[in-house]
Amino acid sequence: MPRGAMGMWGELFRLEMKVLLLLAALVAVAAATEDFVGHQVLRIVPSSAEELRRVQELQDLEELQLDFWLSPRGTGDPVDVRVPFPSLQPLKAHLEANGVPYSIMIKDVQALVDHEQMQMLRHRRRLQPLSTDAFDYSSYHNLDEIYAFIDLLVAENPNLVSKLEIGRSTENRPLYVLKFSKGGTNRPAIWIDTGIHSREWVTQASGVWFAKKIVQDQEKDEGLASILDQMDIFLEIVTNPDGFVFTHTTNRMWRKTRSKRSGSLCVGVDPNRNWDAGFGGSGASSNPCSETYHGPYANSEPEVEAIVNFVKNHGNIKAFISIHSYSQLLLYPYGYTTTPVPDVEELHQVAKEAVAALSSLHGTKYTYGSIISTIYQASGGTIDWTYNQGIKYSFTFELRDTGRYGFLLPASQIVPTAQETWLALKVIMRHALEHPY
Amino acid sequence: MQGLGASLPALLLLLLLLSAQLPPPAVADQPPWAPAVERALDPGSRLAVGAARVALHKYNFQAASPSGLRALGQVRKATMKSIPGTGQKYYLQFTTEDYRSRENAGSCLATVLYPKKKSPPAVNIKCINTKDQNQIQEEDNRLYRKLKHQTKPIIGSNIPDSFGNMEPAFEPVWALAVAGSSYMMWEKSTEKVGYFMSQVKSVKQWMRKDDSLEFDYTILLHEMPTQDMILCHMRLIWLPGRPLKVKYTCESDSHRLEDGSGMESGSAAGIIHEREENF
């Protein structure tokens, strides 16, 4: 790619070079056929009219496939030319035979291109994807990236997806819920939330994957299509955005919200102890510094209150699924008491089926049962409240793994985790569809 | 209504109905009657799984083998006996997996006694090996030689990192941390409180003139059900084929407490625990 006449040296030249290389890289990437292995860039500075003429002649020798980065201009002006490997010897021989001195500026163009490409790829990863197809589902993202993904998804699927703001967090971040609906008014609905505990990163990452999956499969997957024909799906991906940001900026192991209360040095309330179901009882802490601090009163946390208001105002939610990690469990109420729920047998059966579906994909083993018997006593929990509101199909997931990596689950496990969990979710959703109440 | 003779069966029926109201054996609060009777537990229940984990902590520590670490597979059978004056004893049968590859590593039989007085659980554990023990020893030796060949002390932090990444060069050091942490987790476990090793916050090697390898670790433990993250400092000495030497102190989280009541003022420096297993 010949360059026009430029009078500048030094930094400008280097900048241009970089641009050229980037362009070269782009071309190579796009064409996927050309490569620059063994190519060299020679610099020739014609010091006489005769030498200049010789160099100018080279431009006509098409078979050499020379690529002038700096074309011949006048005597004393450098000429930079990229020479493909097969042409190196002939060209050098020609120059030497005619007494035209040259120097080798770049000994191996490919090496440089590779380096630039790598830098670019790394840089590109951090740039915003332009579509949800370009989004990297196999890595962990921060809040801005997820919120940008949400907007992209809505823009790409305006007939199916809309974004609702159900409230604001303590630090005034918007709480967004995606609504997947094929129409109707206030249809019976399924609620899914991820990321209520901010350090459980595989859950927000799975939520992003679920969102894309719903959009992709809404036509081609019969099961999902029939669900969406009659029901809406609500998905809150980052249920605790303040905590989530905190895990990125300050403390990867932050679990709670970021609410501050006068009289305490400690920050945050456990959003899964803040619901009005056995609130304040055994299985939560009254110590503000504890990871399971229930808060000063039920629904004190705006993140919780927003969902409570949404559920009550909607009035037609039939299944409520709150997603956590880790431990590989599928749980139904109660956590605050050993008294079994009236629907225990049905919920147990649904859980059994869901876990079998989950396991069918990658062999991941889950245990299932009530919260209190399977994991521990916990009061003020989400699905205890939703169940008591009349949402029969209330479940909590604890996703991968069982302790090897715990919260620090390698990104390579995001998609397999999301895929298998999705199968379990579909079992629950289908059951809700087929058993209206 | 018939005479008195009919009310006795009715009374028995009533007693039967009442006993049916009692919570199933898998739950923590138990009626005090018949304490020495062995009761079957739901193998998926938290008490059974918790006890199995404790048994494995001890196994992993005693094995002192970074290549032979095991993780819990599934609990197959669990029973529990309440021994008056002593504590709760669990009898367990469970499968295990290789800690890294998740391949089946064989099943184990174990007893775990949680004593009434606060002290480490007493564990007896015997495991079948599906993996060739010589092969495991070979891997340990290979690991050892690689680490011994380092001319500069190994220093690292955040293993794995926030994204779950672990540089292959640090894997052996991480595996040793798991083995050493198993000792801490075994000692600290109770019937109600269990642990997982979350992360190696930092590791620093101390070069030794003798054959052993010595590391200074800061370890983050995840405590359940409190959900606390406990920071521990651990000094570990390893020589393949020899018992692991571990010294540790854990910072008690200032917000650690029992059952959500009141506030316990935590002290930053705990007691130094030292242990060297005898052959």
XYZ file of C-alpha atoms in Angstrom:
716
model
C 0.000 0.000 0.000
C 1.885 2.963 -1.221
C 1.899 6.022 0.920
C 1.613 9.541 -0.375
C 4.327 12.141 0.112
C 4.870 13.111 3.723
C 7.552 15.458 4.890
C 7.679 14.247 8.505
C 10.133 11.967 10.228
C 10.463 10.510 13.638
C 7.313 10.012 15.655
C 4.879 10.757 12.890
C 6.622 8.218 10.738
C 6.387 5.653 13.523
C 2.717 6.436 13.974
C 2.081 5.948 10.312
C 4.012 2.753 10.424
C 1.832 1.516 13.193
C -1.293 2.446 11.309
C 0.081 0.703 8.269
C 0.859 -2.366 10.237
C -2.560 -2.340 11.792
C -4.044 -1.998 8.369
C -1.846 -4.799 7.198
C -2.995 -6.884 10.094
C -6.602 -6.109 9.310
C -6.102 -7.038 5.712
C -4.446 -10.257 6.693
C -7.158 -11.087 9.153
C -9.874 -10.221 6.693
C -8.351 -11.980 3.728
C -7.019 -14.811 5.819
C -4.834 -15.741 2.902
C -1.940 -13.303 2.861
C 0.854 -13.588 5.303
C 4.165 -11.840 5.635
C 6.474 -14.641 6.612
C 10.021 -13.824 5.566
C 9.074 -10.438 4.171
C 11.469 -7.620 4.822
C 11.160 -3.887 4.660
C 14.100 -2.227 2.997
C 15.013 1.414 3.170
C 16.654 3.031 0.199
C 17.801 6.616 0.198
C 18.611 7.627 -3.379
C 21.478 10.061 -3.262
C 21.514 10.849 -6.952
C 19.091 11.294 -9.836
C 20.408 8.079 -11.331
C 19.715 6.120 -8.152
C 16.305 7.697 -7.900
C 15.516 6.573 -11.434
C 16.563 3.004 -10.672
C 14.323 2.910 -7.658
C 11.416 4.435 -9.559
C 11.793 1.711 -12.181
C 11.172 -0.874 -9.502
C 7.594 0.288 -9.175
C 6.895 -1.043 -12.654
C 8.184 -4.515 -11.925
C 4.845 -5.993 -10.968
C 6.101 -9.525 -10.727
C 8.183 -8.539 -7.690
C 5.010 -7.583 -5.844
C 6.770 -4.775 -4.042
C 4.766 -2.793 -1.568
C 6.014 0.775 -1.227
C 5.334 2.165 2.210
C 7.170 5.302 1.277
C 7.247 5.890 -2.429
C 10.209 7.400 -4.278
C 10.043 11.195 -4.322
C 13.258 13.073 -4.567
C 16.923 12.500 -3.831
C 17.550 12.246 -0.140
C 13.993 11.171 0.580
C 13.798 7.677 2.018
C 11.997 4.989 0.138
C 10.576 2.175 2.215
C 9.508 -0.938 0.461
C 8.086 -4.210 1.762
C 9.616 -7.034 -0.199
C 7.971 -10.475 -0.320
C 10.358 -13.283 0.445
C 10.718 -14.657 -3.119
C 11.641 -11.204 -4.374
C 14.270 -10.477 -1.756
C 17.254 -11.989 -3.514
C 16.461 -10.656 -6.980
C 15.798 -7.149 -5.657
C 18.904 -7.019 -3.503
C 20.944 -8.316 -6.394
C 19.494 -5.639 -8.635
C 20.194 -2.878 -6.147
C 23.721 -4.057 -5.500
C 24.476 -4.465 -9.191
C 23.432 -0.862 -9.718
C 25.299 0.456 -6.748
C 22.140 1.518 -4.901
C 22.735 1.204 -1.176
C 19.941 -0.051 1.059
C 19.396 -1.076 4.637
C 17.073 -3.611 6.202
C 14.539 -1.840 8.366
C 12.378 -4.770 9.287
C 13.880 -8.204 9.123
C 10.617 -10.103 9.535
C 7.343 -8.357 8.879
C 5.237 -11.285 10.018
C 6.700 -11.238 13.489
C 5.734 -7.620 13.838
C 2.279 -8.184 12.432
C 1.718 -11.086 14.799
C 2.664 -8.900 17.703
C 0.404 -6.118 16.597
C -2.432 -8.508 15.957
C -2.071 -9.886 19.437
C -2.074 -6.414 20.913
C -5.105 -5.563 18.885
C -6.971 -8.678 19.866
C -6.253 -7.995 23.494
C -7.378 -4.425 23.032
C -10.443 -5.441 21.077
C -11.562 -7.741 23.888
C -11.858 -4.764 26.145
C -13.724 -2.726 23.592
C -17.488 -2.857 23.535
C -18.915 -5.572 21.314
C -21.216 -4.210 18.649
C -23.756 -7.003 18.916
C -24.743 -9.736 21.317
C -23.322 -12.174 18.791
C -19.902 -10.632 19.337
C -20.222 -10.749 23.123
C -17.842 -13.087 24.891
C -19.983 -15.431 26.979
C -16.950 -17.365 28.161
C -15.513 -14.628 30.261
C -16.492 -12.616 33.267
C -17.720 -9.088 32.658
C -18.138 -6.023 34.787
C -21.332 -4.059 35.408
C -20.918 -1.624 32.528
C -20.366 -4.453 30.092
C -23.418 -6.337 31.292
C -25.611 -3.256 31.196
C -24.362 -2.552 27.676
C -25.178 -6.151 26.742
C -28.698 -5.679 28.065
C -29.232 -2.616 25.900
C -27.866 -4.401 22.849
C -30.143 -7.385 23.411
C -33.193 -5.181 23.682
C -32.215 -3.205 20.584
C -31.743 -6.411 18.599
C -35.008 -7.989 19.719
C -37.517 -5.211 20.288
C -40.472 -7.496 19.726
C -39.512 -9.956 22.396
C -37.339 -8.175 24.940
C -37.799 -5.046 26.983
C -35.872 -3.556 29.877
C -37.603 -2.537 33.072
C -36.113 -0.473 35.850
C -37.618 -1.812 39.042
C -35.759 0.431 41.430
C -32.364 1.769 42.460
C -29.657 0.320 44.624
C -28.264 1.965 47.751
C -25.602 3.637 45.646
C -28.275 4.695 43.181
C -27.527 2.221 40.443
C -30.505 1.198 38.321
C -31.926 -2.266 38.941
C -32.763 -3.708 35.550
C -35.046 -6.604 34.753
C -35.354 -8.050 31.275
C -38.864 -8.955 30.220
C -39.281 -11.629 27.561
C -42.820 -11.553 26.255
C -44.655 -12.463 23.091
C -47.577 -10.294 24.028
C -50.694 -10.434 26.107
C -51.365 -8.501 29.266
C -49.927 -9.523 32.597
C -49.472 -13.108 31.551
C -48.524 -15.721 34.141
C -44.799 -15.315 34.533
C -41.532 -16.874 35.529
C -38.965 -14.905 37.479
C -35.258 -15.670 37.449
C -32.612 -13.689 39.312
C -28.851 -14.056 39.388
C -26.150 -12.208 41.294
C -28.042 -11.403 44.470
C -24.804 -12.327 46.238
C -22.225 -10.372 44.337
C -19.227 -12.697 44.721
C -21.070 -15.557 43.035
C -19.802 -14.499 39.620
C -20.831 -17.591 37.684
C -24.454 -16.634 38.346
C -24.424 -13.198 36.689
C -22.412 -14.714 33.852
C -25.029 -17.448 33.483
C -27.799 -14.863 33.577
C -26.253 -13.134 30.579
C -26.090 -16.470 28.781
C -29.737 -17.280 29.637
C -30.833 -13.945 28.182
C -29.141 -14.661 24.891
C -30.349 -18.251 24.915
C -33.983 -17.225 25.277
C -33.677 -14.909 22.305
C -31.862 -17.496 20.202
C -34.145 -20.399 20.969
C -37.525 -18.706 21.217
C -38.484 -19.972 17.771
C -36.457 -23.117 17.256
C -36.872 -24.725 20.678
C -40.395 -26.121 20.943
C -40.367 -26.270 24.706
C -39.312 -22.669 25.102
C -41.622 -21.498 22.325
C -44.642 -23.052 23.989
C -43.659 -21.520 27.314
C -43.355 -18.078 25.759
C -46.644 -18.532 23.925
C -48.419 -18.374 27.244
C -46.033 -17.042 29.829
C -43.594 -14.184 30.251
C -40.072 -14.542 31.592
C -38.499 -11.915 33.832
C -34.746 -12.025 34.313
C -32.754 -9.854 36.684
C -29.105 -10.467 35.858
C -27.352 -8.195 38.347
C -29.593 -8.232 41.369
C -26.964 -6.612 43.590
C -25.077 -4.123 41.376
C -23.368 -2.247 44.223
C -21.890 -5.441 45.575
C -20.949 -6.519 42.079
C -19.007 -3.360 41.377
C -17.305 -3.769 44.744
C -16.147 -7.266 43.808
C -14.505 -5.809 40.726
C -12.945 -2.765 42.296
C -12.122 -3.700 45.871
C -12.982 -7.059 47.362
C -13.621 -10.061 45.163
C -15.251 -11.865 48.086
C -17.934 -9.283 48.872
C -21.325 -10.898 49.352
C -23.776 -8.381 50.747
C -25.281 -5.107 49.616
C -23.394 -1.877 50.283
C -25.811 -0.135 52.570
C -24.363 1.953 55.368
C -25.971 2.537 58.702
C -25.048 5.139 61.279
C -23.709 3.530 64.393
C -21.917 0.753 62.601
C -18.502 0.554 61.046
C -19.577 -2.361 58.933
C -21.264 -2.139 55.584
C -23.948 -4.182 53.910
C -26.856 -6.499 54.537
C -27.196 -10.081 53.338
C -29.925 -9.700 50.705
C -30.877 -13.333 51.198
C -31.727 -12.794 54.858
C -33.629 -9.565 54.377
C -36.985 -10.958 53.210
C -40.110 -11.057 55.315
C -40.199 -14.765 56.046
C -39.093 -15.747 59.506
C -37.187 -12.477 59.448
C -34.658 -12.101 62.250
C -34.964 -15.673 63.422
C -32.310 -18.332 63.730
C -30.281 -18.642 60.590
C -29.381 -14.990 60.208
C -27.236 -12.620 62.187
C -28.137 -9.409 63.991
C -24.516 -8.302 63.804
C -24.003 -5.723 61.040
C -20.488 -7.019 60.502
C -21.669 -10.538 59.771
C -21.942 -11.941 56.270
C -25.466 -13.077 57.097
C -26.639 -9.835 58.703
C -30.385 -9.646 58.141
C -30.574 -5.883 58.247
C -32.476 -3.555 60.593
C -35.869 -4.722 59.289
C -37.338 -6.795 56.477
C -36.984 -5.210 53.017
C -34.618 -2.574 54.375
C -32.501 -3.118 51.285
C -33.721 -1.309 48.168
C -32.552 -4.241 46.069
C -34.912 -6.510 47.964
C -37.731 -4.030 48.223
C -37.673 -3.499 44.474
C -38.336 -7.168 43.845
C -40.962 -7.368 46.579
C -42.833 -4.462 45.016
C -42.491 -5.913 41.559
C -43.805 -9.317 42.614
C -46.730 -7.834 44.529
C -47.661 -5.423 41.748
C -47.399 -8.053 39.074
C -49.510 -10.490 41.014
C -49.232 -13.285 38.457
C -45.821 -14.829 38.954
C -46.054 -18.600 38.960
C -42.434 -19.660 39.320
C -39.627 -17.866 41.119
C -36.033 -19.003 40.787
C -33.167 -17.353 42.627
C -29.701 -18.382 41.572
C -26.606 -18.610 43.751
C -23.302 -20.426 43.841
C -21.622 -22.626 44.913
C -22.467 -26.174 46.099
C -24.427 -27.779 43.251
C -27.805 -27.879 44.941
C -31.399 -27.374 43.904
C -33.426 -26.207 46.857
C -37.040 -25.521 47.695
C -38.498 -23.833 50.811
C -38.247 -23.605 53.740
C -34.984 -22.393 55.124
C -36.284 -20.783 58.266
C -38.214 -23.749 59.632
C -38.152 -27.516 59.549
C -41.877 -27.581 58.885
C -42.214 -28.915 55.346
C -44.108 -26.822 52.839
C -47.549 -28.182 51.892
C -46.343 -28.796 48.326
C -43.200 -30.609 49.389
C -43.921 -33.750 47.415
C -44.555 -31.948 44.159
C -41.571 -29.645 44.585
C -39.377 -32.585 45.445
C -40.471 -34.361 42.290
C -39.900 -31.309 40.105
C -36.469 -30.856 41.655
C -35.661 -34.479 40.962
C -36.569 -34.081 37.300
C -34.738 -30.792 36.976
C -31.581 -32.220 38.480
C -31.737 -35.225 36.164
C -32.035 -32.909 33.159
C -29.113 -30.837 34.414
C -26.977 -33.876 34.924
C -27.729 -35.260 31.479
C -25.540 -32.695 29.770
C -22.127 -32.817 31.427
C -22.686 -35.314 34.231
C -22.663 -32.642 36.920
C -24.157 -34.040 40.108
C -26.600 -32.028 42.158
C -28.257 -32.720 45.487
C -31.788 -31.467 46.087
C -34.155 -30.934 48.975
C -35.428 -28.235 51.263
C -33.046 -25.446 52.209
C -32.951 -26.310 55.887
C -32.236 -29.978 55.438
C -29.861 -29.690 52.543
C -27.728 -26.653 53.172
C -28.448 -24.960 56.502
C -31.052 -23.055 58.448
C -31.504 -19.616 56.946
C -34.174 -17.108 57.895
C -35.466 -14.188 55.879
C -34.653 -15.943 52.617
C -35.992 -15.044 49.197
C -37.881 -18.156 48.228
C -39.399 -18.635 51.663
C -41.046 -15.270 51.138
C -42.077 -15.910 47.551
C -43.533 -19.276 48.474
C -45.548 -17.705 51.276
C -46.799 -15.169 48.747
C -48.368 -18.041 46.892
C -45.684 -18.646 44.287
C -45.667 -22.390 44.515
C -42.709 -23.131 42.262
C -40.083 -21.326 44.265
C -36.577 -22.699 43.906
C -33.020 -21.729 44.663
C -30.039 -23.027 42.752
C -26.504 -23.271 44.027
C -24.432 -23.643 40.872
C -20.936 -25.093 40.319
C -18.707 -26.142 41.883
C -18.575 -28.066 45.160
C -15.589 -26.306 46.639
C -12.492 -26.773 44.524
C -12.701 -23.278 43.106
C -15.837 -22.135 44.891
C -16.531 -18.533 44.025
C -13.438 -18.367 41.827
C -14.837 -20.672 39.182
C -12.671 -20.598 36.039
C -14.314 -18.740 33.163
C -14.067 -21.851 31.021
C -16.832 -23.333 33.160
C -19.288 -20.482 32.643
C -20.907 -21.770 29.476
C -21.103 -25.452 30.522
C -22.615 -24.333 33.824
C -25.141 -22.093 32.118
C -26.018 -24.780 29.562
C -26.750 -27.459 32.113
C -28.600 -25.080 34.429
C -30.770 -23.966 31.539
C -32.016 -27.527 31.096
C -33.088 -27.590 34.728
C -34.753 -24.196 34.397
C -36.725 -25.436 31.406
C -38.028 -28.364 33.443
C -39.284 -25.989 36.113
C -40.770 -23.577 33.578
C -42.457 -26.352 31.656
C -43.915 -27.735 34.853
C -45.273 -24.314 35.752
C -46.776 -24.044 32.275
C -48.408 -27.463 32.436
C -49.662 -27.091 35.983
C -51.404 -23.752 36.146
C -52.800 -22.744 39.478
C -68.206 -44.733 71.504
C -67.437 -48.086 73.165
C -66.085 -48.834 76.580
C -62.641 -48.194 78.142
C -61.141 -51.106 76.233
C -61.483 -49.171 72.978
C -59.701 -46.061 74.190
C -56.351 -47.873 74.598
C -55.866 -48.558 70.893
C -57.061 -44.994 70.287
C -54.371 -43.772 72.673
C -51.741 -45.826 70.856
C -52.984 -44.418 67.580
C -52.685 -40.943 69.003
C -49.120 -41.635 70.116
C -48.319 -42.943 66.672
C -49.773 -39.823 65.078
C -47.785 -37.640 67.438
C -44.531 -39.424 66.664
C -45.244 -39.000 62.964
C -45.261 -35.244 63.537
C -41.698 -35.312 64.768
C -39.124 -34.048 62.286
C -37.311 -36.601 60.128
C -33.919 -37.871 61.324
C -31.980 -35.764 58.850
C -32.661 -32.552 60.787
C -30.417 -31.155 63.521
C -32.732 -30.893 66.513
C -33.367 -34.327 67.844
C -35.596 -35.564 70.634
C -33.529 -36.705 73.618
C -34.938 -40.209 73.836
C -32.902 -43.309 72.855
C -29.606 -41.458 72.433
C -27.360 -44.443 71.811
C -29.427 -45.706 68.909
C -27.849 -45.440 65.507
C -30.075 -43.417 63.207
C -29.955 -43.442 59.439
C -29.371 -40.091 57.768
C -30.345 -38.881 54.337
C -27.000 -39.179 52.503
C -27.621 -35.838 50.815
C -28.243 -34.023 54.075
C -25.907 -31.324 55.267
C -24.876 -33.215 58.399
C -23.863 -36.282 56.432
C -22.082 -34.299 53.729
C -20.405 -32.098 56.323
C -19.093 -35.082 58.237
C -17.794 -36.686 55.050
C -15.919 -33.492 54.256
C -14.307 -33.437 57.660
C -13.148 -37.001 57.191
C -11.616 -36.079 53.851
C -9.809 -33.079 55.335
C -8.036 -35.440 57.663
C -7.333 -37.873 54.857
C -5.840 -35.186 52.631
C -3.670 -33.871 55.432
C -2.403 -37.296 56.450
C -1.757 -38.385 52.894
C 0.551 -35.374 52.546
C 0.383 -35.816 48.798
C -0.391 -32.918 46.466
C -0.952 -35.417 43.651
C -3.172 -37.659 45.738
C -5.678 -35.096 46.973
C -9.285 -36.205 47.024
C -12.527 -34.326 46.823
C -15.907 -35.553 47.983
C -17.964 -37.450 45.422
C -21.257 -38.641 46.819
C -22.239 -39.851 50.247
C -23.729 -43.308 49.833
C -24.648 -44.160 53.386
C -24.693 -42.237 56.614
C -25.781 -43.049 60.121
C -25.418 -41.099 63.321
C -25.167 -42.067 66.948
C -25.455 -39.744 69.886
C -23.073 -40.964 72.577
C -24.048 -39.479 75.925
C -21.175 -37.692 77.627
C -18.987 -37.917 74.540
C -20.565 -36.449 71.453
C -22.130 -37.186 68.071
C -20.588 -39.973 66.022
C -21.129 -40.318 62.303
C -20.623 -43.465 60.265
C -20.115 -42.756 56.590
C -19.588 -44.383 53.265
C -18.793 -42.069 50.378
C -17.139 -41.907 46.986
C -14.247 -39.601 46.199
C -12.797 -37.934 43.131
C -9.326 -36.840 42.227
C -9.147 -33.229 43.380
C -7.944 -31.900 40.040
C -9.215 -34.255 37.383
C -12.543 -35.117 39.054
C -11.996 -38.736 38.043
C -13.311 -41.352 40.397
C -10.644 -42.022 43.030
C -12.355 -44.751 45.021
C -14.697 -44.911 47.983
C -14.034 -44.468 51.682
C -15.412 -45.650 54.985
C -15.119 -43.228 57.854
C -16.238 -42.416 61.343
C -16.323 -38.849 62.574
C -16.827 -38.044 66.229
C -17.699 -34.478 67.116
C -16.793 -34.215 70.777
C -18.993 -32.393 73.264
C -16.066 -30.259 74.299
C -14.713 -27.989 71.631
C -11.804 -29.891 70.142
C -10.967 -31.268 66.725
C -13.298 -33.975 65.460
C -11.898 -37.468 65.875
C -11.703 -39.135 62.480
C -11.068 -42.670 61.315
C -10.937 -43.084 57.594
C -10.019 -45.852 55.199
C -10.121 -45.429 51.458
C -9.859 -47.662 48.432
C -7.467 -46.509 45.742
C -8.524 -46.692 42.120
C -5.426 -44.835 41.101
C -2.079 -46.588 41.258
C -0.337 -45.474 44.434
C 3.086 -45.760 42.842
C 1.940 -43.437 40.112
C 0.821 -40.905 42.694
C 4.153 -41.155 44.458
C 5.924 -40.647 41.132
C 3.925 -37.511 40.492
C 4.713 -36.203 43.946
C 8.397 -36.853 43.371
C 8.286 -35.128 40.010
C 6.541 -32.162 41.609
C 9.079 -32.114 44.388
C 12.049 -32.187 42.036
C 10.604 -29.370 39.942
C 10.114 -27.226 43.009
C 13.515 -28.128 44.444
C 15.191 -27.099 41.197
C 14.047 -23.511 41.593
C 17.027 -21.307 42.300
C 14.902 -18.380 43.337
C 12.235 -18.590 46.045
C 8.731 -19.007 44.695
C 6.538 -16.002 45.390
C 2.933 -15.641 44.303
C -0.402 -14.120 45.142
C -4.088 -14.620 44.411
C -4.007 -18.224 43.324
C -6.392 -18.670 41.625
C -7.103 -15.078 40.619
C -10.506 -13.374 40.588
C -11.343 -15.063 37.311
C -10.417 -18.551 38.464
C -7.161 -18.551 36.513
C -4.222 -20.393 37.927
C -0.857 -20.305 36.257
C 0.363 -23.854 35.682
C 3.620 -22.983 37.427
C 1.710 -22.364 40.643
C -0.438 -25.465 40.582
C 1.902 -27.592 42.741
C 2.155 -24.810 45.285
C -1.621 -24.520 45.314
C -2.023 -28.266 45.748
C 0.327 -28.186 48.732
C -1.779 -25.368 50.149
C -4.854 -27.568 49.864
C -3.083 -30.371 51.713
C -1.906 -28.024 54.443
C -5.228 -26.196 54.693
C -6.912 -29.542 55.189
C -5.245 -29.681 58.564
C -6.620 -26.268 59.523
C -10.068 -27.125 58.205
C -10.138 -30.480 59.977
C -9.224 -28.906 63.303
C -11.680 -26.058 63.007
C -14.675 -28.063 61.799
C -17.607 -28.752 64.075
C -20.867 -30.523 63.503
C -22.431 -27.225 62.477
C -19.506 -25.326 60.953
C -17.528 -26.422 57.890
C -14.824 -25.012 55.630
C -13.580 -24.757 52.076
C -10.243 -23.406 50.911
C -11.095 -20.409 48.747
C -7.827 -18.923 47.653
C -4.123 -18.681 48.287
C -3.788 -14.965 48.934
C -0.020 -15.162 49.016
C 2.754 -17.695 49.035
C 6.412 -17.264 49.741
C 9.021 -19.947 49.739
C 11.684 -20.166 52.402
C 14.802 -21.722 50.927
C 16.132 -24.520 53.053
C 19.526 -26.143 53.149
C 18.066 -29.592 53.788
C 15.827 -31.604 51.435
C 12.494 -30.237 52.636
C 10.414 -27.575 50.935
C 9.075 -24.796 53.097
C 6.335 -22.287 52.281
C 4.674 -19.410 54.015
C 1.036 -19.028 52.996
C -1.826 -16.654 53.534
C -4.973 -18.646 52.912
C -8.562 -17.530 52.595
C -11.019 -20.050 53.999
C -14.745 -19.947 53.324
C -16.722 -20.807 56.450
C -20.259 -22.252 56.315
C -22.961 -21.537 57.299
C -21.675 -18.185 58.544
C -20.393 -17.390 55.017
C -17.417 -15.669 56.568
C -14.072 -15.486 54.803
C -11.372 -16.364 57.298
C -7.782 -15.324 56.717
C -5.188 -17.796 57.932
C -1.444 -17.736 58.009
C 0.139 -21.122 57.422
C 3.718 -22.358 57.487
C 4.185 -25.663 55.711
C 7.101 -28.049 55.383
C 6.975 -30.911 52.904
C 9.130 -33.814 51.951
C 7.531 -36.563 49.842
C 6.810 -39.661 51.843
C 6.984 -37.750 55.116
C 4.164 -36.302 57.209
C 3.250 -32.748 56.443
C 4.351 -30.190 59.023
C 1.857 -27.381 59.467
C 1.796 -24.381 61.774
C -1.051 -21.916 61.511
C -2.963 -19.034 62.987
C -6.295 -17.807 61.733
C -7.632 -14.337 62.252
C -11.054 -14.682 63.752
C -13.341 -12.436 61.763
C -14.432 -9.659 64.103
C -18.000 -10.529 63.240
C -17.886 -14.214 63.993
C -20.523 -15.348 66.432
C -22.825 -18.184 67.399
C -26.358 -18.407 66.020
C -26.935 -14.742 65.357
C -27.071 -13.680 68.943
C -24.956 -10.931 70.374
C -21.552 -9.840 69.269
C -18.260 -11.523 69.873
C -15.207 -9.328 69.972
C -12.658 -11.104 67.838
C -8.992 -11.005 68.538
C -6.777 -10.603 65.542
C -4.136 -13.161 66.405
C -5.403 -16.599 67.238
C -3.598 -19.394 68.915
C -0.704 -20.920 67.048
C -1.553 -24.479 66.150
C 1.235 -26.838 65.400
C 1.021 -30.365 64.273
C 3.330 -32.997 63.021
C 1.839 -36.340 62.356
C 3.563 -39.367 63.800
C 4.049 -42.420 61.610
